[in-house]
CSV table of C-alpha atoms in Angstrom, one decimal:
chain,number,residue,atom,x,y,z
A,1,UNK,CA,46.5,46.4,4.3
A,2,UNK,CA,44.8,45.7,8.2
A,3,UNK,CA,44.2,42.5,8.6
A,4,UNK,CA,40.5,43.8,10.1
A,5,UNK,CA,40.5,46.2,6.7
A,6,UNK,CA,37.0,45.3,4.7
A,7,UNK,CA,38.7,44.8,1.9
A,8,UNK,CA,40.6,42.1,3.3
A,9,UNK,CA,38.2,40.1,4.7
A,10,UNK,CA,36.1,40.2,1.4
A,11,UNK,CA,39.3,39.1,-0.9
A,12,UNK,CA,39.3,36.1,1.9
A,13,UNK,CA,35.4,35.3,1.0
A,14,UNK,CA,36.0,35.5,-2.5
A,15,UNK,CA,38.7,33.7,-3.3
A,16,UNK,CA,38.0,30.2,-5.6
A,17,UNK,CA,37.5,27.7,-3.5
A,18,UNK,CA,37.5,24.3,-5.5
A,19,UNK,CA,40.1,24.8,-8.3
A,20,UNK,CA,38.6,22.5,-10.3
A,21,UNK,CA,39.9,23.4,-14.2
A,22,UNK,CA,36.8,23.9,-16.1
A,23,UNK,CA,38.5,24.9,-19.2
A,24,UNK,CA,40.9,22.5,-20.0
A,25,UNK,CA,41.1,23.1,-23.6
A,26,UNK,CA,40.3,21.9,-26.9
A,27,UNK,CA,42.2,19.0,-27.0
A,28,UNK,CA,40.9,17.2,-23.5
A,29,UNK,CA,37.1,17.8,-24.1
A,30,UNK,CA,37.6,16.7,-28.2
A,31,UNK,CA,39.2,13.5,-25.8
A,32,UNK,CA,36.4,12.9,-23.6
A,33,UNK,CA,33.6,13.7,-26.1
A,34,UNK,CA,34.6,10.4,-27.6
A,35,UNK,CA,35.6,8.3,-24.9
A,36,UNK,CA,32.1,9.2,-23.6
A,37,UNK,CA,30.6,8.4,-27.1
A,38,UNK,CA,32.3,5.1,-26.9
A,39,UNK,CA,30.8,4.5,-23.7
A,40,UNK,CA,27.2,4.9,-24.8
A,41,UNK,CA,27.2,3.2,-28.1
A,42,UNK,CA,28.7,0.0,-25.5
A,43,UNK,CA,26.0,0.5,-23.0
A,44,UNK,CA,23.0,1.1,-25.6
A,45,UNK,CA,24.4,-2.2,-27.5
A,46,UNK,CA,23.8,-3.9,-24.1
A,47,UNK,CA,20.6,-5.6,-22.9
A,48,UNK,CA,19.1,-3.6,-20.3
A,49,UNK,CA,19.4,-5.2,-16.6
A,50,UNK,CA,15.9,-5.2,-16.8
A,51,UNK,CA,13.4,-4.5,-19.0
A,52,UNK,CA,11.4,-1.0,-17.9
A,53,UNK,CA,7.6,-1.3,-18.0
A,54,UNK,CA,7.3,1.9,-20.0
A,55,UNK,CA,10.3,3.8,-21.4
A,56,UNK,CA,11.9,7.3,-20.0
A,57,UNK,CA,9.9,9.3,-22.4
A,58,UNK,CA,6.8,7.6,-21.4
A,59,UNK,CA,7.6,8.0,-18.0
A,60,UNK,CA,8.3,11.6,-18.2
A,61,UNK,CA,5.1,12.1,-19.8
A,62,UNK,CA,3.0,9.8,-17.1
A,63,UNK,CA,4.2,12.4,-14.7
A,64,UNK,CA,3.3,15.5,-17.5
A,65,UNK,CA,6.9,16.2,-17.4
A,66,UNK,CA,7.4,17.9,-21.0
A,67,UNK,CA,10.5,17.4,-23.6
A,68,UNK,CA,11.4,21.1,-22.9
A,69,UNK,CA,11.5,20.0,-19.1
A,70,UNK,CA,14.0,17.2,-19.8
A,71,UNK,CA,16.2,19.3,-22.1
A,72,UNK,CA,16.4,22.4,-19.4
A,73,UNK,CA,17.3,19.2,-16.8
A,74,UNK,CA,19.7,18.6,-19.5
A,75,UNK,CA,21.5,21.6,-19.6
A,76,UNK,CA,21.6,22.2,-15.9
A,77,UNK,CA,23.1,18.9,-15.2
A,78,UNK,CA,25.7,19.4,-18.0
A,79,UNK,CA,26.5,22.5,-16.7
A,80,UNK,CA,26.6,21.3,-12.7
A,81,UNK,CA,28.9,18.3,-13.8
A,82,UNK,CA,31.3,21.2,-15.3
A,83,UNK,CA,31.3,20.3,-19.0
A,84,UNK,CA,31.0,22.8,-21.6
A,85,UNK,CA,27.6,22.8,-23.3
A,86,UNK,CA,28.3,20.5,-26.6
A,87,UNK,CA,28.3,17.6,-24.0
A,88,UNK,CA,24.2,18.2,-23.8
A,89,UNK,CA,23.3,15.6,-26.0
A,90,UNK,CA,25.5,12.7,-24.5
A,91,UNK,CA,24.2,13.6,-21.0
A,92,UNK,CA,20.5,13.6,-22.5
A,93,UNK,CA,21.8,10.3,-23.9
A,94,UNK,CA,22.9,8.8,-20.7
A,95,UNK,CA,19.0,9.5,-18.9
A,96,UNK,CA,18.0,7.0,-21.2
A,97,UNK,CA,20.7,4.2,-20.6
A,98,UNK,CA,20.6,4.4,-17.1
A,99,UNK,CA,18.5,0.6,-16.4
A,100,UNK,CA,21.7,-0.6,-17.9
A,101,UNK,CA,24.0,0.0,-14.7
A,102,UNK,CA,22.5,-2.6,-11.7
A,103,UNK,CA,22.2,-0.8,-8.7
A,104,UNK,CA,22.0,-2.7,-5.0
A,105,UNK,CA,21.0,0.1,-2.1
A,106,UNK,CA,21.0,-1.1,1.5
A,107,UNK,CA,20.3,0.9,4.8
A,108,UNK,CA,22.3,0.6,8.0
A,109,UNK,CA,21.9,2.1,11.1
A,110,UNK,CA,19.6,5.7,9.7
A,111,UNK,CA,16.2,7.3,9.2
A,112,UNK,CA,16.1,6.1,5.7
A,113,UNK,CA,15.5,10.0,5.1
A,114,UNK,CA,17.5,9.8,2.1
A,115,UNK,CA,15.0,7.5,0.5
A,116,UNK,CA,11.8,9.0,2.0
A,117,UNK,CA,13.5,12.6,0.0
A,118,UNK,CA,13.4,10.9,-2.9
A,119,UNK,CA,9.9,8.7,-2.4
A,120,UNK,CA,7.8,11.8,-0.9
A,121,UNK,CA,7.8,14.2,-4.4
A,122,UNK,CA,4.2,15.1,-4.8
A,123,UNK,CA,5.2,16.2,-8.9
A,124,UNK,CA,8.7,13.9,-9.2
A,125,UNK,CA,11.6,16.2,-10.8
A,126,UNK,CA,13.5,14.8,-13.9
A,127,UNK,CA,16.0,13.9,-11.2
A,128,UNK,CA,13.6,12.0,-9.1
A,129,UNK,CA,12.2,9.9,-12.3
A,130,UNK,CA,15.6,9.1,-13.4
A,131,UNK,CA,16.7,7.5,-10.2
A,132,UNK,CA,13.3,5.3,-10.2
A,133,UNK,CA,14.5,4.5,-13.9
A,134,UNK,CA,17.5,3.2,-12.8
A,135,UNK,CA,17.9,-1.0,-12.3
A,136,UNK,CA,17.6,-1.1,-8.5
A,137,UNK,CA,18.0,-4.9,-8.1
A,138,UNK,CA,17.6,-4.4,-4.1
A,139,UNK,CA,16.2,-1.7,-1.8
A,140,UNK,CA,15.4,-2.9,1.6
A,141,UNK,CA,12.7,0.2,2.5
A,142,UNK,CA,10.8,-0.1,-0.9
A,143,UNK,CA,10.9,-3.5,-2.1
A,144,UNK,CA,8.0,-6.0,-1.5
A,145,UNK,CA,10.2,-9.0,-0.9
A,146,UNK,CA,10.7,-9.6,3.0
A,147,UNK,CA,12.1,-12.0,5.2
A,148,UNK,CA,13.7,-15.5,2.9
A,149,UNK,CA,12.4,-13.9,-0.4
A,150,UNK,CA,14.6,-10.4,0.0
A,151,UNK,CA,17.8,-12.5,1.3
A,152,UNK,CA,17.2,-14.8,-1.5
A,153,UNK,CA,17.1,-11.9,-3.9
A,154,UNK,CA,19.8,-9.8,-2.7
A,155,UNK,CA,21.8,-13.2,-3.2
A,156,UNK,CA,20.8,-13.3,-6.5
A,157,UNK,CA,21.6,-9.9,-7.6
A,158,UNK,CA,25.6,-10.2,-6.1
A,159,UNK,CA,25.7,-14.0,-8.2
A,160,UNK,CA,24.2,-11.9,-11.4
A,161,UNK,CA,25.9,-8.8,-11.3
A,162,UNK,CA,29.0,-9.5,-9.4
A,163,UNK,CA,31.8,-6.5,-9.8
A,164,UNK,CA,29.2,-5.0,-12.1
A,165,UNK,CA,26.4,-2.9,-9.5
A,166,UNK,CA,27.0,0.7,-7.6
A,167,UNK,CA,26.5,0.1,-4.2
A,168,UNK,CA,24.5,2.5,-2.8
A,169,UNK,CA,25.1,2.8,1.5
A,170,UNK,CA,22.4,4.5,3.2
A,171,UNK,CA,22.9,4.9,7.2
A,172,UNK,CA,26.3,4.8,9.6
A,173,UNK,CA,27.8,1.4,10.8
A,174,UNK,CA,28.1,0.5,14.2
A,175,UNK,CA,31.4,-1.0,15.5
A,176,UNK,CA,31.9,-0.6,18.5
A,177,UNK,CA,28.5,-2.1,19.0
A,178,UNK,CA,28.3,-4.3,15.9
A,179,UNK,CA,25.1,-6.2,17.5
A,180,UNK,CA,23.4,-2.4,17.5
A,181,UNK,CA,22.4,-3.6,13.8
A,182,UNK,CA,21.8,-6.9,12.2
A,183,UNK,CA,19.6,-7.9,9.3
A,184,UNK,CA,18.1,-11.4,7.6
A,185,UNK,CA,17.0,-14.4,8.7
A,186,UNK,CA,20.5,-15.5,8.7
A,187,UNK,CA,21.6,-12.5,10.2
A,188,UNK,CA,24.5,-9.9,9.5
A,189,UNK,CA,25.5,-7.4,11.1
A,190,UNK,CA,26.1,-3.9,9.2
A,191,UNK,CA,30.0,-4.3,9.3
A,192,UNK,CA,29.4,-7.7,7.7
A,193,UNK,CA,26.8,-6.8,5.5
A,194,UNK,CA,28.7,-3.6,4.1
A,195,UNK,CA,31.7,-5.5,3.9
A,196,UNK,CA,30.5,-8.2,1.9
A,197,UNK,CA,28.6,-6.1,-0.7
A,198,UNK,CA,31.2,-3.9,-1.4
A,199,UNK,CA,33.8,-6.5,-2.2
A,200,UNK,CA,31.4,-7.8,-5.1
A,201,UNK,CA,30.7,-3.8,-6.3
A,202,UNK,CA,32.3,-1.9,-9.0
A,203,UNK,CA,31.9,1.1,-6.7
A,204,UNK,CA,30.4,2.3,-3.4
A,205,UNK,CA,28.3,5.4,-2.8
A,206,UNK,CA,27.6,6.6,0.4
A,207,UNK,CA,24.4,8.6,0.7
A,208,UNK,CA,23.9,10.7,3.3
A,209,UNK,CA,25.7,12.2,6.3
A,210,UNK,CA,25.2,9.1,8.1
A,211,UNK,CA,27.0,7.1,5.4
A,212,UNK,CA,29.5,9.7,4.7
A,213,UNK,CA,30.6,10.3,8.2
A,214,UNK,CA,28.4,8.6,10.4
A,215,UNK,CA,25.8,11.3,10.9
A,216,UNK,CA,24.2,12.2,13.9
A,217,UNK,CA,24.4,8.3,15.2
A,218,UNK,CA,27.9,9.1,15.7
A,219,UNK,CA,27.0,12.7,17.6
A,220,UNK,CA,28.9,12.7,21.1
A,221,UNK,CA,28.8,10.2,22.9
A,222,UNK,CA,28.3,8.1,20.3
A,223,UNK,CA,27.2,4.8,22.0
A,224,UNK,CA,27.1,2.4,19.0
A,225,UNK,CA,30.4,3.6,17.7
A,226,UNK,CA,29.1,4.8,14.8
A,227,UNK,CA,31.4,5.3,11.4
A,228,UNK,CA,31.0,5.9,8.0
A,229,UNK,CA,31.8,3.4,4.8
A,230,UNK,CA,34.8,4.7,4.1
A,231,UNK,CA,36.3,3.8,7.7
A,232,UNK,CA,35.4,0.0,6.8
A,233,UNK,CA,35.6,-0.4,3.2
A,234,UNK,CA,39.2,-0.3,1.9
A,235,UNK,CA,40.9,-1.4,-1.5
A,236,UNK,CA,37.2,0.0,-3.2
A,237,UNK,CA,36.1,3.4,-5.1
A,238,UNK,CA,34.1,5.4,-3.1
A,239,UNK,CA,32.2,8.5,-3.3
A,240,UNK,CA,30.5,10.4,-0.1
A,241,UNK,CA,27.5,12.4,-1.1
A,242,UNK,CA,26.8,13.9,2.3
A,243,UNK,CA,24.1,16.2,3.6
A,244,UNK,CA,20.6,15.3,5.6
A,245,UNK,CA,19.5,14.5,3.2
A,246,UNK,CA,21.5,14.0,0.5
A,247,UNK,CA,20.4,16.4,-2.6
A,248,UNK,CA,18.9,14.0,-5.6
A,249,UNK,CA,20.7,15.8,-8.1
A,250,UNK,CA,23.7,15.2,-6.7
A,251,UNK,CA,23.2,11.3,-6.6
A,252,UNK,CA,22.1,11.6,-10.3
A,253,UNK,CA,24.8,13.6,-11.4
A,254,UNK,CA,27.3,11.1,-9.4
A,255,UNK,CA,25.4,8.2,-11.6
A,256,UNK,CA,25.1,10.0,-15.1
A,257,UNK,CA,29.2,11.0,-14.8
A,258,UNK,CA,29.2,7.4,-14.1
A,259,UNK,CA,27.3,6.3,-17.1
A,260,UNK,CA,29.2,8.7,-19.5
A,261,UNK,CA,32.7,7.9,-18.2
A,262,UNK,CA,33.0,4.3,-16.4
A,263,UNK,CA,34.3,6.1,-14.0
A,264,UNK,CA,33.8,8.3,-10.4
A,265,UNK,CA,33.9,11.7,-10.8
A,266,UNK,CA,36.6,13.8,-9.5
A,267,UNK,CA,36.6,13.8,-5.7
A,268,UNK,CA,37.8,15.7,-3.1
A,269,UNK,CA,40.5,14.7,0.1
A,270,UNK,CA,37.0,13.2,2.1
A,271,UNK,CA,35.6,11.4,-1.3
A,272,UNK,CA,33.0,14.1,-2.3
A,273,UNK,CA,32.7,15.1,-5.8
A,274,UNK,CA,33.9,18.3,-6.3
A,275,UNK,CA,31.4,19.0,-8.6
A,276,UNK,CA,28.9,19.3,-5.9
A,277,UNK,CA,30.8,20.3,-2.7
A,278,UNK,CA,33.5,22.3,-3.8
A,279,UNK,CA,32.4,25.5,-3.2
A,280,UNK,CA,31.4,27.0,0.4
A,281,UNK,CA,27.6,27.7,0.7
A,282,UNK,CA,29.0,31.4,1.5
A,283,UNK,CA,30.3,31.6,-1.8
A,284,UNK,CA,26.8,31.5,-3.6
A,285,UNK,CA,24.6,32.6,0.0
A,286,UNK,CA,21.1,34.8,-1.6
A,287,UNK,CA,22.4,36.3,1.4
A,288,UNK,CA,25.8,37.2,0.9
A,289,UNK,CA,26.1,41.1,0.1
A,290,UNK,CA,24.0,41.6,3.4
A,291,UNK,CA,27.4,40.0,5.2
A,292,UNK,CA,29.3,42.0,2.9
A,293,UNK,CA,27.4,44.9,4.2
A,294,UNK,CA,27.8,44.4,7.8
A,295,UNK,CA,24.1,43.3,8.0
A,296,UNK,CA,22.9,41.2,10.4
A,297,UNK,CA,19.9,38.8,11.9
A,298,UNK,CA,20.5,40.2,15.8
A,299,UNK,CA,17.6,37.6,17.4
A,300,UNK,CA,14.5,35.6,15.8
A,301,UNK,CA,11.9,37.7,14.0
A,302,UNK,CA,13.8,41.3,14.4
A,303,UNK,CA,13.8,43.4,11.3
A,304,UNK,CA,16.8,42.0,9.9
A,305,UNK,CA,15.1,38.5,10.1
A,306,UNK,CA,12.2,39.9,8.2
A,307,UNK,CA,14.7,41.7,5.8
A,308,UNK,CA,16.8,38.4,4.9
A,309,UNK,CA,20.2,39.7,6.4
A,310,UNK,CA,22.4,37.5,7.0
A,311,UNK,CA,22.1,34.8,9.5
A,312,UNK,CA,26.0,34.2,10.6
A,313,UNK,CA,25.6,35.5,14.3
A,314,UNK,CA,22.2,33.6,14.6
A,315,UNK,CA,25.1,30.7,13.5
A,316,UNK,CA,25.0,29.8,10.2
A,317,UNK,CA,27.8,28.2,9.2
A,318,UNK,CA,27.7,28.6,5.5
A,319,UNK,CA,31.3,30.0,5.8
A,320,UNK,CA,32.6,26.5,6.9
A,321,UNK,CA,30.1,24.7,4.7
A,322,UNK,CA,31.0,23.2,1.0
A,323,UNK,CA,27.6,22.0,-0.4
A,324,UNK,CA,26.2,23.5,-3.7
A,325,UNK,CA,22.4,23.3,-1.9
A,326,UNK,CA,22.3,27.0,-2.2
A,327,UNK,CA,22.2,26.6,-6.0
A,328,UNK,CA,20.6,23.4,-6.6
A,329,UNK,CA,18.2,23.7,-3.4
A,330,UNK,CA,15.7,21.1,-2.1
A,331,UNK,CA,11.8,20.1,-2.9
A,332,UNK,CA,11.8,20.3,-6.7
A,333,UNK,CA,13.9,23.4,-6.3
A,334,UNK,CA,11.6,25.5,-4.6
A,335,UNK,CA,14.0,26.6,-1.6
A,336,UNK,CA,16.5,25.5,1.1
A,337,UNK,CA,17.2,26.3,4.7
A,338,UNK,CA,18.9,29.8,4.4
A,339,UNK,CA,16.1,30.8,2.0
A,340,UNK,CA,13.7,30.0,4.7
A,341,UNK,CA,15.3,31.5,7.5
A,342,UNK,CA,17.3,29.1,9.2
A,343,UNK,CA,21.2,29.0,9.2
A,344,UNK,CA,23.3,26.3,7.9
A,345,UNK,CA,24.1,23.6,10.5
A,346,UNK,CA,26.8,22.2,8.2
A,347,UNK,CA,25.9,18.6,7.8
A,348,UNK,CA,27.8,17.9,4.8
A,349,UNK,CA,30.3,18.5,6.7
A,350,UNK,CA,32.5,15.6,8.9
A,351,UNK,CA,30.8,15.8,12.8
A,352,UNK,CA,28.2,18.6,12.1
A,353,UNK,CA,26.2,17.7,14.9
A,354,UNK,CA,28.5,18.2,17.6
A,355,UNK,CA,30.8,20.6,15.9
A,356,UNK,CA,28.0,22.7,13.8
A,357,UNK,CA,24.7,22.8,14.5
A,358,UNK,CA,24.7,25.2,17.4
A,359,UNK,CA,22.8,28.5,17.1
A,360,UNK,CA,25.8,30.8,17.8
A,361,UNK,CA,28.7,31.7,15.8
A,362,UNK,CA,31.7,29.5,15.5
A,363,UNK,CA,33.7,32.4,16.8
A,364,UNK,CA,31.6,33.1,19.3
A,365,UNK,CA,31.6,29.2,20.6
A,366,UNK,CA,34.4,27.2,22.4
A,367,UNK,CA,34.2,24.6,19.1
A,368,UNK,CA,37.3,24.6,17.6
A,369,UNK,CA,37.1,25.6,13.9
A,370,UNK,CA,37.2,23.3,11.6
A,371,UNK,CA,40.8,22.1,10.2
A,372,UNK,CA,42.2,21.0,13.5
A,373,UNK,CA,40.6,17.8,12.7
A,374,UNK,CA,41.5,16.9,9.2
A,375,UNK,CA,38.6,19.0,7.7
A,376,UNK,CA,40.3,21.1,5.1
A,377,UNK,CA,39.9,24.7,4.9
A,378,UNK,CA,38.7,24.6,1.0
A,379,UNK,CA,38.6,21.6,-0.6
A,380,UNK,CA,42.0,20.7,-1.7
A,381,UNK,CA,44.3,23.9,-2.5
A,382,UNK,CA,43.6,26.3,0.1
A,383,UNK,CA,45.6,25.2,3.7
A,384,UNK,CA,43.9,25.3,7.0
A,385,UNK,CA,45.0,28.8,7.8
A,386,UNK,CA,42.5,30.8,5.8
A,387,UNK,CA,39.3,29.1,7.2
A,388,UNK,CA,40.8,29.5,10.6
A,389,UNK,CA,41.6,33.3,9.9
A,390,UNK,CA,38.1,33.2,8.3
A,391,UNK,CA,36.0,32.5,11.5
A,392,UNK,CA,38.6,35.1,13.4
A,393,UNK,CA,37.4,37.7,10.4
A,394,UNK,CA,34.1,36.9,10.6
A,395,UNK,CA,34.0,37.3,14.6
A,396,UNK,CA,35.6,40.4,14.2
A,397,UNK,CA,33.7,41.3,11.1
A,398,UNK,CA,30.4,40.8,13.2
A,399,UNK,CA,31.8,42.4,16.8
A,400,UNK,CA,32.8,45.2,14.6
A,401,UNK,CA,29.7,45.6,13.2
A,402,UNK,CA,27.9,45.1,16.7
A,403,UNK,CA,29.6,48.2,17.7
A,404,UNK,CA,29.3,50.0,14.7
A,405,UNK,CA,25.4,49.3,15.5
A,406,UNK,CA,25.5,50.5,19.5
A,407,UNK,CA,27.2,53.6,18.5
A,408,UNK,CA,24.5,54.3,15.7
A,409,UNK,CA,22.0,53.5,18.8
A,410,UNK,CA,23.5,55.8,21.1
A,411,UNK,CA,23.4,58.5,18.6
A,412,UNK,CA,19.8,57.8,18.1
A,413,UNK,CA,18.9,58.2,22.1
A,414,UNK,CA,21.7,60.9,22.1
């Protein structure tokens, strides 16, 4: 078979991309069904970390958010966190323990548009209530406490809850300008800051490209010397939930796993859960059969734009792009960026701004592709070769069918 063949290039796009097992057998999920029934009965003997005003089902109600609503939440997040559908009930379970888990979030040197996606719902999602359910001891955009009163508290809540709370990272650190960012009365820079409320966490989540990777604050030529946690913290679990923003249901799926298990969820080589990001956004693109069909957006508002072809020459970069946003989408669901139009510009991915979010092809660029810079291919199985002979096939596949089109054109004035 050609190399250039069709039938090549589509057995490259649609080969599994996250080998995650999801049927492991009998056995394992009889195992885990109990170890996660053990875990509940332990947190629902506990006290919660604080006392809610009204319970979940109140609040679900307040917000005219029906039982049938929670119970199809329940079965979508069982079935995005990869467990067969017997684990419903324990995952419906775990919504309602989740004030027993403290949670400390801090914001570095960002947009705080990872809160602001959660706090601007006009009609909150399940997902949305259930992170305002949670125990957040300390949240420097929302909380009223400022200046002596929010250091005092934050204090507090690392003395209480020491090795017990998810940290949750908002924003990139600066060090090679650590003065760029500094915070309190007494103040801390963000390398300090991060550093000291990690070592008192069970666990550290970084929300947001910034977090992740350091975001578009570490975009060329990066002045502050911006990183993300994992480049500071060391000898801690962490989990990177990338993207601008990052997706809610992601964060609450990283948090009920959590709950459920004790533990992180499985993660991928740069500390996403797989559950989330490991599948390309081509893999599940609305638009994908138009690729597969040689069908193309040519320039802004031409007939394949207002057809929904596919947007790789316009420079999507879905192809390079492991994020499960084309499933889960963004504002309650409603849509996301290749549904309105736009291409992918990659930003769960490590230096998107600089590396993705160009409006031209990847083949068609002088940016390298991605895997000659530690970014694998797929996830964790597949080498850096395919992705590499990916955005050659794809250049090929799209020059091809650029001349496929001319001829059809000449014919036409012929």
């Amino acid at each position: 078979m050609q190399f250039f063949d069709r039938e090549h290039l589509r057995s490259i796009f649609t080969k599994p991309t996250n080998y995650i097992n999801t049927n492991r057998g009998k056995e394992y999920y009889d195992n885990l069904y109990k170890k996660m029934e053990k875990r509940l009965n332990e947190l629902k003997a506990q006290q919660p970390v604080k006392e809610a005003e009204i319970k979940f089902q109140e609040l679900l109600e307040t917000w005219e958010l029906s039982r049938r609503d929670f119970l199809k939440w329940v079965s979508a997040t069982t079935a995005m966190l990869m467990l067969p559908p017997q684990f419903e009930p324990l995952v419906a379970q775990a919504a309602e323990v989740m004030n027993r888990v403290p949670i400390i979030w801090i914001n570095i040197q960002d947009c705080a548009g990872n809160t602001e996606a959660l706090l601007r719902s006009a009609s909150p999602t399940v997902d949305e209530l259930i992170l305002e359910y949670l125990s957040v001891e300390y949240q420097e955009v929302i909380m009223a406490a400022a200046g002596d009163q929010a250091e005092e508290n934050l204090h507090k809540a690392v003395k209480d809850f020491d090795g017990k709370y998810l940290l949750f990272v908002e924003g990139s650190i600066p060090v090679g300008m650590p003065e760029a960012f500094t915070i309190g009365r007494h103040p801390k820079t963000g390398v300090e800051h991060v550093k000291h409320l990690a070592e008192h966490a069970a666990a550290v989540i970084a929300v947001g490209a910034c977090a992740c990777f350091g975001g578009v604050p570490a975009a060329y030529p990066n002045p502050t010397g911006a990183v993300g946690v994992m480049d500071i913290v060391k000898g801690k679990p962490i989990v990177n939930i990338p993207a601008c923003p990052a997706n809610p249901a992601n964060i609450t799926g990283v948090v009920i796993h959590y709950i459920l298990t004790g533990e992180l969820p499985e993660l991928d080589s740069l500390l996403r859960p797989k559950f989330a990001f490991g599948y390309r956004i081509h893999d599940n693109c609305e638009r994908r059969a138009h690729f597969d069909a040689g069908e193309f957006v040519e320039e802004w508002g031409d007939e394949g734009a207002k057809n929904n072809f596919c947007l790789y020459k316009m420079g999507c970069k879905g192809p390079f792009t492991f994020n499960n946003c084309s499933i889960v989408r963004y504002n309650e669901g409603t849509n996301w960026p290749i549904g309105v139009g736009r291409g992918c510009i990659g930003c769960s991915e490590p230096d998107f701004w600089d590396k993705y979010a160009t409006e031209r092809p990847l083949a068609d660029s002088d940016i390298q592709p991605p895997g000659l810079h530690g970014v694998e291919a797929t996830v964790d199985e597949v080498g850096l070769g395919i992705l590499t002979a990916t955005a050659i096939g794809i250049g090929v596949h799209a020059v091809a069918s650029a001349i496929a089109g001319k001829k059809d054109e000449t014919k036409e004035e012929q």
